PDB file of C-alpha atoms in Angstrom:
ATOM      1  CA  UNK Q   1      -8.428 258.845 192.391  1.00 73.00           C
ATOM      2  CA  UNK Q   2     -11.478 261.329 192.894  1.00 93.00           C
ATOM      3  CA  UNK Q   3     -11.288 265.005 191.890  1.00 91.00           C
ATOM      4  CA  UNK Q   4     -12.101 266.104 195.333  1.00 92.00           C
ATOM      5  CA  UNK Q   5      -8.957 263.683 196.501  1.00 95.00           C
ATOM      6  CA  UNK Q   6      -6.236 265.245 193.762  1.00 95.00           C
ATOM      7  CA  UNK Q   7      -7.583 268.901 194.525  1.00 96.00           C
ATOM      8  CA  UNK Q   8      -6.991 268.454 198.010  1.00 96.00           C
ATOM      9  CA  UNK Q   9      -3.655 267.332 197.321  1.00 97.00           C
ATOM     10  CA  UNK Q  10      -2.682 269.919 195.099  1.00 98.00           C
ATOM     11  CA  UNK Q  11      -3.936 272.460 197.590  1.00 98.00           C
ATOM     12  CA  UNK Q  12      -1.720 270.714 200.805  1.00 98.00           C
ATOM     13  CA  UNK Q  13       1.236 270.728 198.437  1.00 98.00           C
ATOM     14  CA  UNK Q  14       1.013 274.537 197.465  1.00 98.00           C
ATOM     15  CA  UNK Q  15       0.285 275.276 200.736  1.00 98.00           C
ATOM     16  CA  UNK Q  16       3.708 273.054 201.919  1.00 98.00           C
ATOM     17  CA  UNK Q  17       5.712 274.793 198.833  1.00 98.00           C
ATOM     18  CA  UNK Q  18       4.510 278.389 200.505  1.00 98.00           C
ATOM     19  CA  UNK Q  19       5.180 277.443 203.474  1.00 98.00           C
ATOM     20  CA  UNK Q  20       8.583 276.009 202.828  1.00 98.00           C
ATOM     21  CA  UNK Q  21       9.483 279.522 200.208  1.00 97.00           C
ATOM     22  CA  UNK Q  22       8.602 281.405 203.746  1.00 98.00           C
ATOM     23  CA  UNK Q  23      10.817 279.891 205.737  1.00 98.00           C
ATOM     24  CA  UNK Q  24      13.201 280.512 203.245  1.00 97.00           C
ATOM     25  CA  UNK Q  25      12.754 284.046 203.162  1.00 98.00           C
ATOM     26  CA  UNK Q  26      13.402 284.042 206.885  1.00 98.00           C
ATOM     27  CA  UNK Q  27      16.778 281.844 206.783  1.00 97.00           C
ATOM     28  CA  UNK Q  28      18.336 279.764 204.211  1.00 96.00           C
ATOM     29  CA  UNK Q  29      17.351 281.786 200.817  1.00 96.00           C
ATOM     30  CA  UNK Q  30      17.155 285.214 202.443  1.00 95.00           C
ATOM     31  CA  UNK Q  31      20.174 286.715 199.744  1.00 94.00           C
ATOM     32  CA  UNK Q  32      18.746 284.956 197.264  1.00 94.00           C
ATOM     33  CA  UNK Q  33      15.721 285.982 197.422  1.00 95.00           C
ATOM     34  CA  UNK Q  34      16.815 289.413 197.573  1.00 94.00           C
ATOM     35  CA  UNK Q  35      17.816 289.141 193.690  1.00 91.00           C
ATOM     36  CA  UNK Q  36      14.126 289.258 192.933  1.00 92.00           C
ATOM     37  CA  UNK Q  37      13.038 292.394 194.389  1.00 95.00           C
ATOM     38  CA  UNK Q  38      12.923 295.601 191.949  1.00 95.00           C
ATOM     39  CA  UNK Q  39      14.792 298.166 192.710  1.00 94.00           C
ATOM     40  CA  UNK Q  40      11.620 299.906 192.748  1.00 95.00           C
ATOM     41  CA  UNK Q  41      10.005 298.686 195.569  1.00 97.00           C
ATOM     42  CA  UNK Q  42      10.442 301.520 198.221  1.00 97.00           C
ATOM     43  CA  UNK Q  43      11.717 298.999 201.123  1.00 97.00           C
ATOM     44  CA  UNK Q  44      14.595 297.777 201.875  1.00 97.00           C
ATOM     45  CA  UNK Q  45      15.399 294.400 199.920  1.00 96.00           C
ATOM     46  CA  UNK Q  46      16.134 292.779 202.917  1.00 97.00           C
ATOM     47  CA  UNK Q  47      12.940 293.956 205.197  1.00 98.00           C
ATOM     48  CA  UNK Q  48      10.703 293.565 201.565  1.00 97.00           C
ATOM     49  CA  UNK Q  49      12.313 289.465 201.556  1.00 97.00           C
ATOM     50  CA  UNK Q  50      11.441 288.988 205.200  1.00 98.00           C
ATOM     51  CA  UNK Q  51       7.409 290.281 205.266  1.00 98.00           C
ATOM     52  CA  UNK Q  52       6.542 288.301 201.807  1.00 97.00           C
ATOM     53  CA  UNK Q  53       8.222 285.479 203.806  1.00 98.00           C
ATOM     54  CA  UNK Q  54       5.506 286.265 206.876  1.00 98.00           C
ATOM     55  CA  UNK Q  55       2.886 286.448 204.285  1.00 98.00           C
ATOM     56  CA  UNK Q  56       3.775 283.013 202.010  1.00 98.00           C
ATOM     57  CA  UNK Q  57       3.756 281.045 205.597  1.00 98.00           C
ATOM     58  CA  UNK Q  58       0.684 282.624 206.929  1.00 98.00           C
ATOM     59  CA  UNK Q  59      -0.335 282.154 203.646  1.00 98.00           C
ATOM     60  CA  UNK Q  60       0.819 278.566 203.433  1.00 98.00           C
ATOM     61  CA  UNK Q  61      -0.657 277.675 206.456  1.00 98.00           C
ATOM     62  CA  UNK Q  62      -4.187 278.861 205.360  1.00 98.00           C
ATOM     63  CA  UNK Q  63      -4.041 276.127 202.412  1.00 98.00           C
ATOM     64  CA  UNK Q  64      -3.183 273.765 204.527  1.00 98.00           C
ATOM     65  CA  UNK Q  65      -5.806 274.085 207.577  1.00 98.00           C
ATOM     66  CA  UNK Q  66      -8.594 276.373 206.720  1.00 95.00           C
ATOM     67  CA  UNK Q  67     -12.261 275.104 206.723  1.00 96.00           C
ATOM     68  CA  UNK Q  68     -13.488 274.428 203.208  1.00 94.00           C
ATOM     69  CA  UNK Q  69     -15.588 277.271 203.274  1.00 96.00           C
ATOM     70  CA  UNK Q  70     -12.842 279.342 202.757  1.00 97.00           C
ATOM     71  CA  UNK Q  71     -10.914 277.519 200.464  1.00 97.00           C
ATOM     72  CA  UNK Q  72     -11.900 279.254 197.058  1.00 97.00           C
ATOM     73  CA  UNK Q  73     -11.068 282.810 198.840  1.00 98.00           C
ATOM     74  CA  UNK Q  74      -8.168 281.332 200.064  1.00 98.00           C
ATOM     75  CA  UNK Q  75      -7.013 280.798 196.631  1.00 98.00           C
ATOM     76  CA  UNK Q  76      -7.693 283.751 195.264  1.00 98.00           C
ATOM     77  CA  UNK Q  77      -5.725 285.660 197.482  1.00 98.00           C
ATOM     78  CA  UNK Q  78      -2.729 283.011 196.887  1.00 98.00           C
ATOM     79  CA  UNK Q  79      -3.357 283.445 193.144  1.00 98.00           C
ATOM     80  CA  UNK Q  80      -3.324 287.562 193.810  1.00 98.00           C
ATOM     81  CA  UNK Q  81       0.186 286.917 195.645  1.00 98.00           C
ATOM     82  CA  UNK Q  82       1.550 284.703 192.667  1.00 98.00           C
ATOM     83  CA  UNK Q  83       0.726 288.141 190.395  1.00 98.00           C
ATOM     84  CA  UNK Q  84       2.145 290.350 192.986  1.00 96.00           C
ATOM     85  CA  UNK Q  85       5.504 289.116 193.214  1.00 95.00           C
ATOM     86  CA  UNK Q  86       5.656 288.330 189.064  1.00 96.00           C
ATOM     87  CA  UNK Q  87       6.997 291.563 188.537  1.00 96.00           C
ATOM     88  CA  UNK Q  88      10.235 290.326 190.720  1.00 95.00           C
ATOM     89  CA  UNK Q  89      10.415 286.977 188.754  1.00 95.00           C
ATOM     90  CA  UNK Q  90      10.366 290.008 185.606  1.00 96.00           C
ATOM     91  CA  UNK Q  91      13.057 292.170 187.266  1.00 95.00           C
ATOM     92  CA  UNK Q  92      15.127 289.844 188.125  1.00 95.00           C
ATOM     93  CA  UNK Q  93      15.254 289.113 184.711  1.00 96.00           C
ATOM     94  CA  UNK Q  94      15.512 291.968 182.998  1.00 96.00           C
ATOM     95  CA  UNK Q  95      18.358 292.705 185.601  1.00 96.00           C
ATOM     96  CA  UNK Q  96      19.814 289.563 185.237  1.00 96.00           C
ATOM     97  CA  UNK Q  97      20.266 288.922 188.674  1.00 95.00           C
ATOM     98  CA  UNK Q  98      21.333 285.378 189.235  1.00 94.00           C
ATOM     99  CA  UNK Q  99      19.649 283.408 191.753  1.00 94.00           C
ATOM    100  CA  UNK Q 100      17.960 279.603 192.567  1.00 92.00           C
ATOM    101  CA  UNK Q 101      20.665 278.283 189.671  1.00 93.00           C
ATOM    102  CA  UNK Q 102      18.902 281.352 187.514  1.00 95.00           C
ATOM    103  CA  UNK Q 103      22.579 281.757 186.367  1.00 95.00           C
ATOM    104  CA  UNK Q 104      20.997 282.480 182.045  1.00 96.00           C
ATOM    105  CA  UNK Q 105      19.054 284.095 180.679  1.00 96.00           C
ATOM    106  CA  UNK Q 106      17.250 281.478 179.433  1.00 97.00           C
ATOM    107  CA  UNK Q 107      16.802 279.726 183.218  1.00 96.00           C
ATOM    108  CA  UNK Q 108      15.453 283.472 183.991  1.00 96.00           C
ATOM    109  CA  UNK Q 109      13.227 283.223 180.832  1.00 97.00           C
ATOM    110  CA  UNK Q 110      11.858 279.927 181.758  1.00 96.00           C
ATOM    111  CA  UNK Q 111      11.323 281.187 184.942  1.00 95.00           C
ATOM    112  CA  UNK Q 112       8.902 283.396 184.252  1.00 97.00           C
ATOM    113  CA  UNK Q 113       6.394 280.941 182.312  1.00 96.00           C
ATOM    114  CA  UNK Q 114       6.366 278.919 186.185  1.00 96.00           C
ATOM    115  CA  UNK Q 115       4.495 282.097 187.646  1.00 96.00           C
ATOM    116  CA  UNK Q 116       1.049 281.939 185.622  1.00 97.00           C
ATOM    117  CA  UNK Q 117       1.228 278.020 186.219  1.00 98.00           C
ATOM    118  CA  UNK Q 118       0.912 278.588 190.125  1.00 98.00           C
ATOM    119  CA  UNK Q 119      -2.055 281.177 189.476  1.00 98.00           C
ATOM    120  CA  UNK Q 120      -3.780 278.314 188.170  1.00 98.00           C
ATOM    121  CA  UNK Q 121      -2.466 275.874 190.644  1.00 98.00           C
ATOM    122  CA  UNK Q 122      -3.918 278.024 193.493  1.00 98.00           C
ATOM    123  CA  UNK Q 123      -7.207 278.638 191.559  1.00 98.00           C
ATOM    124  CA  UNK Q 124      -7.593 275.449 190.431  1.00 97.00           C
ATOM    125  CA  UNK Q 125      -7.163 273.093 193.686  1.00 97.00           C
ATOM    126  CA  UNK Q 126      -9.244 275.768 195.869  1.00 97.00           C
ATOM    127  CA  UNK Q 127     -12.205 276.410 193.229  1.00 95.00           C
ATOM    128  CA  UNK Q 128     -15.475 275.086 194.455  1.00 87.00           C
ATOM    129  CA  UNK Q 129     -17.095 271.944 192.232  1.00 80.00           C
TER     130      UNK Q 129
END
């Protein structure tokens, strides 16, 4: 399979997996999801859950169908996201929040090792050749 081929199939697929996380923020997940946001942030858990969900299908949705042009900036705002919301994956954590069958500290542990891998997911299948 050509590079150009798996690229554009990891990109579709991240952009599918934001999309999906979005409408999870919106519905199905929306407690769960909760579990992840510090106790910092100075929103409401609830309201913070429900605009990353806006963002990760807009987001999503710009993987998915913008012209190739954009594609590298594309995923380098996806990769800035994937940093952004770390510190959650961290808090929830160091809180020990359970969440997504996050039910050890070792699940939350692993967790946390996932994050930098879809930083290079988004960099990697948007980068230019």
């Amino acid at each position: 399979m050509k590079e150009e081929n798996i690229k554009t199939t990891a990109r579709i697929l991240l952009g599918a997996g934001l999309i999906t996380a979005g409408i999870g923020h919106l519905t199905f997940a929306r407690k769960p999801f909760q579990a992840q946001v510090p106790d910092w942030v100075p929103l409401k858990k609830d309201d913070t859950v429900v605009y990353s969900g806006f963002v990760e299908i807009a987001l999503g949705t710009a993987l998915v169908l913008a012209p190739k042009k954009y594609e590298d900036l594309i995923g380098k705002v996806a990769a800035g996201l994937f940093v952004g919301v770390f510190p959650g994956n961290i808090s929830q954590y160091t809180h020990k929040r359970s969440a997504f069958g996050l039910n050890t500290d070792n699940k939350r542990l692993l967790r946390l090792f996932f994050q930098p891998a879809l930083v290079y997911w988004a960099l990697k299948s948007t980068q230019k050749p």
